[in-house]
Amino acid sequence: MNGAVLVLNTGSSSIKFTLFDTGAGRQQPDRLCEGQITTSGGGVHLRANDVAGRTLLERELPAGDDHAATLQTLLDWLAQTFAGLPLLAAAHRVVHGGARYIAPTIIDAGVLAELRRLIPLAPLHQPHAIAAVEALQHTPPSLMQIACFDTAFHHTMPEVETHFALPRALTGAGLRRYGFHGLSYEYIAGTLPSMLGAELAAGRVIVAHLGAGASLCALQAGRSIATTMSLTPLDGLAMGTRCGSLDPGAVLYLLQDKGMTAAAVADMLYHDSGLLGVSGISADMQTLLSSAAPNATEAIDLFVYRIVREIGALAAVLGGLDVLVFTAGIGEHSAPIRRRVCDGMAWLGMAIDASANVAGGPRISRPDSAVSAWAIATDEDGMIMRHSRRLLGLGSHR
C-alpha cells in the first residue's frame, strides 16, 4: 500500500509534524519532511524542511485561522508537493490514554469521547491533540486517524507501582499512577539491543528522558516496571515549568490559607514552577547554565538532585543498575547535566568518560564503570510511524 502518514504532535501554541512514506514493500519507511505550525503574536507561521534541513516551505497564514483551516493548508501543500503519494492516515501523539488504551488505536467517536473524559488528567496536552483530531474530521472521511499514547508503554508496571495510598473506591475510579513519555521509552527500549547487545539491554536499565518535560523509567527485560510521573505529567522530577513531586498539603495550603483558586494553583504548578519558578530567569537549561545568577545555579542544583535521588529509588526497585540512558533535549545535548548526574551516581560504581561525554557519546561511561552510561537520541515520531504501519497492515511496529 503506497502512501504517506502524517504524524502530528499538537501543543498549545504549535503543531509539530512529520510526513513519512509508508515504505510499502520495504523494511523501513522514509521520512519525507518535517516542520511546525506556530502561533505567536497574533499570527500563524507554517514551516517545513526536508530531511537534510533545507527549507521547503515558509508561509504566514491569516491570524484568525483555526486548527481546521491551518491543517487544511498543510494538507493542500503536502498533496501538491508529494503528488502521487496519497495520505493514508494522520497519527497523533496523545499524552493520556488512561487505563483503557494500552496500545495504539484507530480513532472513532467512542475513542474521541474517552479522550475528552481524560482531559483533567492532562490539561496541558490533551485538549490540543483532541482539537487536531476534530479539525481533521473535516477532511475527506477516508483519512484514517490513529492515536498513539504516552501512557501505553507503562501498562506493564506491576499493580503495586500503580497504586496511591487512597481509598480503594478512588483507585477503582481511575485515580492511579499511569506514567508518561512512553513513546520515547518504547523507542529507546527497542534500540538498546542493537547498541548494547541483547543481554545487557534486557538487564536493569534506567532511561532519563530529560527535556522541558522530564521523567525517569526503570526497564527490566525492556519493559516498564516503574516511572517517576504518575496520574498526570506534573509529578516526579522538576521540569522546565512544572513543579514535579509536591506535598499534597502544599496545594491545600495554597487553596485554604493563601486563598488561591484551583485554576490559579494549576496554572502556577504547570506554567510558573520548575526551572523557571526556582530561577526566576528561564525554563531553558542552556540559558541557566550560561547564567552566573545564584538562582540559576540553585535551579540546576535542584534539577540534578531530584534526578539523582529518583535514580536511587528506581535502582532499589530494580535491585541494582546495569545501564543508564540519557535522552530527549537536555539528556541528548547537555554534557554538563549528564556529568553531574553521573557524578552523583558514583556510589553505584558509575565512572564517566569525560571526553566521550563532551563528544556526545553514544557511550559516555568508562570501560571500568560498573554502570554503563549512554546518550541516545529518541524518536517519538518514528515510534508512532512504526505503530501506524502495523495498523495499516504494513507489518510489525518493531
Coordinates of C-alpha atoms in Angstrom, one line a residue:
M1 CA 0.0 0.0 0.0
N2 CA 1.9 3.0 -1.3
G3 CA 1.1 6.3 0.5
A4 CA 2.1 8.6 3.3
V5 CA 1.3 9.0 7.0
L6 CA 1.3 12.4 8.7
V7 CA 2.5 12.3 12.3
L8 CA 1.2 15.2 14.5
N9 CA 2.4 16.4 17.9
T10 CA 0.0 19.2 18.9
G11 CA 0.7 21.6 21.7
S12 CA -0.8 24.8 23.0
S13 CA 0.9 27.1 20.5
S14 CA 2.4 24.8 17.9
I15 CA 1.8 21.7 15.8
K16 CA 4.9 19.7 15.0
F17 CA 4.5 17.4 12.1
T18 CA 6.5 14.8 10.2
L19 CA 5.5 13.2 6.9
F20 CA 6.5 9.6 6.2
D21 CA 6.4 7.4 3.1
T22 CA 4.8 4.2 4.5
G23 CA 7.6 2.2 3.0
A24 CA 5.3 -0.4 1.5
G25 CA 7.4 -3.4 0.4
R26 CA 10.4 -2.1 2.4
Q27 CA 11.7 -2.7 5.9
Q28 CA 11.6 0.9 6.9
P29 CA 9.6 4.0 6.0
D30 CA 11.2 7.1 4.6
R31 CA 11.0 10.5 6.4
L32 CA 9.9 12.9 3.7
C33 CA 9.7 16.2 5.5
E34 CA 9.1 17.7 8.9
G35 CA 8.1 21.1 10.2
Q36 CA 6.0 23.1 12.6
I37 CA 2.9 25.4 12.7
T38 CA 3.5 28.1 15.2
T39 CA 1.1 30.6 16.7
S40 CA 2.6 33.7 18.1
G41 CA 2.0 37.4 18.2
G42 CA -1.4 37.0 16.6
G43 CA 0.0 35.3 13.5
V44 CA 0.4 31.7 12.3
H45 CA 3.6 30.6 10.7
L46 CA 4.0 27.4 8.7
R47 CA 7.4 26.0 8.1
A48 CA 8.6 22.7 6.5
N49 CA 12.1 21.3 5.9
D50 CA 13.3 18.2 4.1
V51 CA 15.4 15.6 5.9
A52 CA 18.6 17.5 5.2
G53 CA 17.2 20.6 6.9
R54 CA 16.6 22.5 3.7
T55 CA 13.6 24.8 3.8
L56 CA 10.7 23.6 1.6
L57 CA 8.1 26.0 2.8
E58 CA 7.8 29.2 4.8
R59 CA 4.4 30.8 4.9
E60 CA 2.5 33.2 7.1
L61 CA -1.2 32.3 7.5
P62 CA -4.1 34.6 8.5
A63 CA -4.1 35.3 12.2
G64 CA -7.7 34.2 12.6
D65 CA -7.2 30.7 11.1
D66 CA -8.3 27.9 13.4
H67 CA -6.8 24.3 13.6
A68 CA -9.1 23.1 10.7
A69 CA -8.1 25.9 8.3
T70 CA -4.4 25.7 9.2
L71 CA -4.2 21.9 8.8
Q72 CA -6.1 22.1 5.6
T73 CA -3.4 24.5 4.3
L74 CA -0.8 22.0 5.3
L75 CA -2.7 19.1 3.7
D76 CA -3.1 21.0 0.4
W77 CA 0.6 21.8 0.3
L78 CA 1.6 18.1 1.1
A79 CA -0.8 16.9 -1.7
Q80 CA 0.8 19.3 -4.2
T81 CA 4.4 18.7 -3.1
F82 CA 4.2 14.9 -2.8
A83 CA 1.8 14.3 -5.6
G84 CA 1.2 10.7 -6.3
L85 CA 1.7 9.7 -2.7
P86 CA -1.8 9.7 -1.1
L87 CA -2.2 10.5 2.5
L88 CA -3.4 7.3 4.2
A89 CA -3.5 8.3 7.8
A90 CA -2.9 11.0 10.4
A91 CA -1.2 9.7 13.5
H92 CA -1.4 11.7 16.7
R93 CA 0.7 11.7 19.8
V94 CA -1.8 11.6 22.6
V95 CA -0.4 12.1 26.1
H96 CA -3.1 10.3 28.2
G97 CA -4.8 7.0 27.3
G98 CA -6.0 6.2 30.8
A99 CA -6.3 2.5 31.8
R100 CA -8.3 1.6 28.7
Y101 CA -5.8 2.3 25.9
I102 CA -2.7 0.2 26.3
A103 CA -1.9 0.1 22.5
P104 CA -2.2 2.5 19.6
T105 CA -5.8 2.6 18.2
I106 CA -7.8 3.9 15.3
I107 CA -9.8 6.9 16.4
D108 CA -13.6 6.7 16.2
A109 CA -16.4 8.6 18.1
G110 CA -16.1 6.4 21.1
V111 CA -12.3 6.8 21.4
L112 CA -12.7 10.6 21.0
A113 CA -15.3 10.7 23.8
E114 CA -12.9 8.8 26.1
L115 CA -10.0 11.2 25.3
R116 CA -12.2 14.1 26.2
R117 CA -13.0 12.4 29.5
L118 CA -9.3 12.3 30.3
I119 CA -8.7 16.0 29.8
P120 CA -8.5 16.7 33.5
L121 CA -5.6 14.3 33.8
A122 CA -3.5 16.0 31.2
P123 CA -4.9 19.6 30.8
L124 CA -1.7 20.9 29.3
H125 CA -1.7 18.5 26.4
Q126 CA -4.9 16.5 25.9
P127 CA -7.2 19.3 24.6
H128 CA -4.8 20.3 21.8
A129 CA -4.4 16.7 20.5
I130 CA -8.2 16.4 20.5
A131 CA -8.5 19.7 18.7
A132 CA -6.3 18.5 15.9
V133 CA -8.3 15.2 15.6
E134 CA -11.5 17.2 15.4
A135 CA -10.0 19.6 12.8
L136 CA -9.0 16.7 10.5
Q137 CA -12.5 15.2 10.7
H138 CA -13.4 17.9 8.2
T139 CA -11.1 16.4 5.7
P140 CA -12.3 13.5 3.4
P141 CA -13.7 10.7 5.6
S142 CA -11.3 8.2 4.1
L143 CA -8.4 9.6 6.1
M144 CA -7.8 7.2 9.0
Q145 CA -6.8 8.9 12.3
I146 CA -4.6 7.0 14.8
A147 CA -3.9 7.7 18.5
C148 CA -0.6 6.7 20.0
F149 CA -0.5 7.1 23.7
D150 CA 2.3 8.2 26.0
T151 CA 0.8 6.1 28.8
A152 CA 0.5 2.8 26.9
F153 CA 4.1 1.6 27.4
H154 CA 3.7 1.7 31.2
H155 CA 0.8 -0.8 31.3
T156 CA 3.4 -3.5 32.2
M157 CA 4.1 -1.9 35.6
P158 CA 3.2 -4.2 38.5
E159 CA 0.0 -3.3 40.3
V160 CA 1.7 -2.1 43.4
E161 CA 3.5 0.5 41.3
T162 CA 0.2 1.9 40.0
H163 CA -1.4 2.5 43.4
F164 CA -1.8 5.6 45.5
A165 CA -2.5 5.1 49.2
L166 CA -6.0 6.4 48.8
P167 CA -9.5 4.9 49.4
R168 CA -9.9 1.9 47.2
A169 CA -13.0 3.4 45.6
L170 CA -10.9 6.2 44.1
T171 CA -8.4 3.8 42.8
G172 CA -11.1 1.8 41.1
A173 CA -12.4 5.0 39.5
G174 CA -9.0 5.6 37.8
L175 CA -7.1 7.6 40.4
R176 CA -3.8 5.8 40.0
R177 CA -0.3 6.0 38.5
Y178 CA 0.0 5.8 34.7
G179 CA 3.3 7.2 33.7
F180 CA 4.2 9.2 30.5
H181 CA 6.9 9.7 27.8
G182 CA 6.0 6.1 26.9
L183 CA 6.6 6.6 23.2
S184 CA 10.2 7.8 23.9
Y185 CA 10.9 4.9 26.3
E186 CA 9.5 2.4 23.9
Y187 CA 11.8 3.7 21.1
I188 CA 14.8 3.5 23.4
A189 CA 13.9 0.0 24.6
G190 CA 13.7 -1.1 21.0
T191 CA 17.1 0.5 20.2
L192 CA 19.1 -0.9 23.1
P193 CA 19.6 -4.5 21.9
S194 CA 21.4 -3.4 18.8
M195 CA 23.6 -0.9 20.7
L196 CA 24.3 -2.8 23.9
G197 CA 23.7 -6.4 23.0
A198 CA 20.7 -8.4 23.9
E199 CA 21.9 -9.5 27.4
L200 CA 22.7 -6.0 28.7
A201 CA 19.7 -4.5 27.1
A202 CA 17.5 -7.0 29.0
G203 CA 19.1 -6.1 32.3
R204 CA 18.4 -3.4 34.8
V205 CA 18.1 -0.2 32.8
I206 CA 17.0 3.4 33.8
V207 CA 16.2 5.8 31.0
A208 CA 16.3 9.5 31.8
H209 CA 14.0 11.4 29.4
L210 CA 15.2 15.0 30.2
G211 CA 13.6 17.9 28.4
A212 CA 11.1 20.6 29.1
G213 CA 9.1 17.7 30.5
A214 CA 11.3 15.2 32.4
S215 CA 10.9 11.7 33.8
L216 CA 12.7 8.5 34.5
C217 CA 11.7 5.0 33.7
A218 CA 13.0 1.7 35.1
L219 CA 13.2 -1.1 32.5
Q220 CA 13.6 -4.8 33.1
A221 CA 13.7 -7.1 30.0
G222 CA 12.8 -3.9 28.0
R223 CA 9.5 -3.4 29.8
S224 CA 8.5 -0.6 32.1
I225 CA 8.3 -1.6 35.8
A226 CA 8.4 1.9 37.4
T227 CA 8.5 5.5 36.4
T228 CA 8.5 8.9 38.1
M229 CA 5.4 10.5 36.6
S230 CA 2.1 9.2 37.8
L231 CA -1.5 10.3 37.4
T232 CA -0.6 13.4 35.4
P233 CA 2.6 14.7 33.7
L234 CA 3.0 17.1 36.6
D235 CA 4.6 14.5 39.0
G236 CA 8.1 13.4 39.5
L237 CA 11.2 15.4 38.5
A238 CA 11.4 19.1 38.5
M239 CA 10.9 20.2 34.9
G240 CA 11.1 23.4 32.7
T241 CA 7.9 25.0 34.1
R242 CA 6.3 22.1 36.1
C243 CA 6.9 21.5 39.8
G244 CA 7.3 17.8 39.9
S245 CA 6.7 15.9 43.2
L246 CA 5.0 18.1 45.7
D247 CA 3.5 17.5 49.1
P248 CA -0.3 17.5 48.6
G249 CA -0.5 19.6 51.7
A250 CA 1.2 22.4 49.8
V251 CA -1.7 22.5 47.4
L252 CA -4.2 22.5 50.3
Y253 CA -2.2 25.4 51.9
L254 CA -2.4 27.4 48.7
L255 CA -6.1 26.9 48.4
Q256 CA -7.1 27.3 52.0
D257 CA -4.6 29.7 53.5
K258 CA -3.5 31.7 50.5
G259 CA -7.0 31.9 49.0
M260 CA -5.9 30.9 45.6
T261 CA -8.4 29.4 43.2
A262 CA -7.9 25.9 41.8
A263 CA -7.4 27.4 38.4
A264 CA -4.6 29.7 39.7
V265 CA -2.9 26.9 41.5
A266 CA -3.0 24.7 38.4
D267 CA -1.6 27.5 36.3
M268 CA 1.3 28.0 38.7
L269 CA 2.2 24.3 39.0
Y270 CA 2.1 23.7 35.3
H271 CA 3.4 27.0 33.9
D272 CA 5.3 29.0 36.6
S273 CA 7.2 26.4 38.5
G274 CA 10.2 24.1 37.9
L275 CA 13.4 25.6 36.5
L276 CA 11.5 28.8 35.6
G277 CA 10.0 29.2 39.1
V278 CA 13.1 28.5 41.0
S279 CA 15.5 30.5 38.9
G280 CA 13.1 33.4 38.1
I281 CA 15.0 33.6 34.8
S282 CA 14.2 30.9 32.3
A283 CA 12.9 27.4 31.8
D284 CA 15.7 26.8 29.3
M285 CA 18.6 24.7 30.6
Q286 CA 21.2 26.2 28.3
T287 CA 20.2 29.7 29.4
L288 CA 20.6 28.7 33.1
L289 CA 23.9 27.0 32.5
S290 CA 25.2 30.2 30.9
S291 CA 24.0 32.4 33.8
A292 CA 26.0 33.5 36.8
A293 CA 22.9 34.3 38.8
P294 CA 22.7 32.3 42.1
N295 CA 19.1 31.5 41.5
A296 CA 20.0 29.9 38.2
T297 CA 22.6 27.7 39.9
E298 CA 20.0 26.7 42.6
A299 CA 17.5 25.7 39.9
I300 CA 20.1 23.5 38.2
D301 CA 21.2 22.0 41.5
L302 CA 17.6 21.1 42.3
F303 CA 17.1 19.6 38.8
V304 CA 20.1 17.4 39.2
Y305 CA 19.5 16.5 42.8
R306 CA 16.0 15.3 42.1
I307 CA 17.2 13.1 39.2
V308 CA 19.9 11.5 41.3
R309 CA 17.5 10.9 44.1
E310 CA 15.0 9.3 41.9
I311 CA 17.6 7.2 40.1
G312 CA 18.4 5.8 43.6
A313 CA 14.8 4.9 44.2
L314 CA 14.4 3.2 40.8
A315 CA 17.7 1.3 41.3
A316 CA 16.2 0.0 44.5
V317 CA 13.1 -1.2 42.6
L318 CA 15.4 -2.9 40.0
G319 CA 17.6 -4.4 42.6
G320 CA 20.7 -2.6 41.2
L321 CA 21.6 -0.9 37.9
D322 CA 23.4 -2.0 34.8
V323 CA 22.6 0.8 32.3
L324 CA 21.7 4.4 32.4
V325 CA 20.5 6.1 29.2
F326 CA 20.1 9.9 28.7
T327 CA 17.7 11.0 26.1
A328 CA 15.5 14.0 24.9
G329 CA 16.6 17.6 24.6
I330 CA 18.6 18.0 27.8
G331 CA 19.6 14.4 28.0
E332 CA 21.0 14.3 24.5
H333 CA 22.6 17.7 24.3
S334 CA 23.7 18.8 27.8
A335 CA 27.1 17.3 28.7
P336 CA 27.3 19.3 32.0
I337 CA 24.0 17.8 33.2
R338 CA 24.9 14.3 32.2
R339 CA 28.3 14.7 34.0
R340 CA 26.7 16.0 37.2
V341 CA 24.1 13.2 37.3
C342 CA 26.7 10.6 36.7
D343 CA 28.9 12.1 39.4
G344 CA 26.0 11.7 41.8
M345 CA 25.9 8.0 41.0
A346 CA 29.5 7.3 42.0
W347 CA 28.1 5.2 44.9
L348 CA 26.7 2.8 42.3
G349 CA 30.1 2.4 40.6
M350 CA 29.4 4.9 37.8
A351 CA 32.6 6.3 36.2
I352 CA 32.0 8.8 33.4
D353 CA 34.4 9.2 30.4
A354 CA 34.8 13.0 30.3
S355 CA 35.9 13.2 26.7
A356 CA 33.2 10.8 25.4
N357 CA 30.6 12.8 27.4
V358 CA 31.6 16.1 25.9
A359 CA 31.6 14.5 22.4
G360 CA 28.0 13.3 23.0
G361 CA 28.7 9.6 23.2
P362 CA 26.8 7.4 22.5
R363 CA 28.6 5.6 25.3
I364 CA 29.8 8.1 27.9
S365 CA 31.0 5.8 30.7
R366 CA 34.5 4.4 31.1
P367 CA 35.2 0.7 30.3
D368 CA 35.7 0.0 34.1
S369 CA 32.4 1.6 35.1
A370 CA 30.1 -0.7 37.0
V371 CA 27.2 1.1 35.3
S372 CA 27.1 1.6 31.5
A373 CA 26.0 5.1 30.6
W374 CA 24.8 6.3 27.2
A375 CA 23.4 9.3 25.4
I376 CA 20.9 8.1 22.8
A377 CA 18.6 10.2 20.6
T378 CA 14.9 9.4 20.9
D379 CA 12.5 9.4 18.0
E380 CA 8.8 9.5 19.1
D381 CA 7.7 10.3 15.6
G382 CA 9.5 7.3 14.3
M383 CA 7.8 5.1 17.0
I384 CA 4.4 6.5 16.1
M385 CA 5.1 5.7 12.4
R386 CA 6.0 2.1 13.3
H387 CA 2.7 1.7 15.1
S388 CA 0.9 3.3 12.2
R389 CA 2.4 0.8 9.7
R390 CA 1.0 -2.1 11.8
L391 CA -2.5 -0.6 11.9
L392 CA -2.3 0.0 8.2
G393 CA -1.4 -3.7 7.7
L394 CA 2.1 -3.0 6.6
G395 CA 3.9 -5.1 9.1
S396 CA 5.1 -5.1 12.7
H397 CA 5.9 -1.9 14.5
R398 CA 9.3 -3.3 15.7

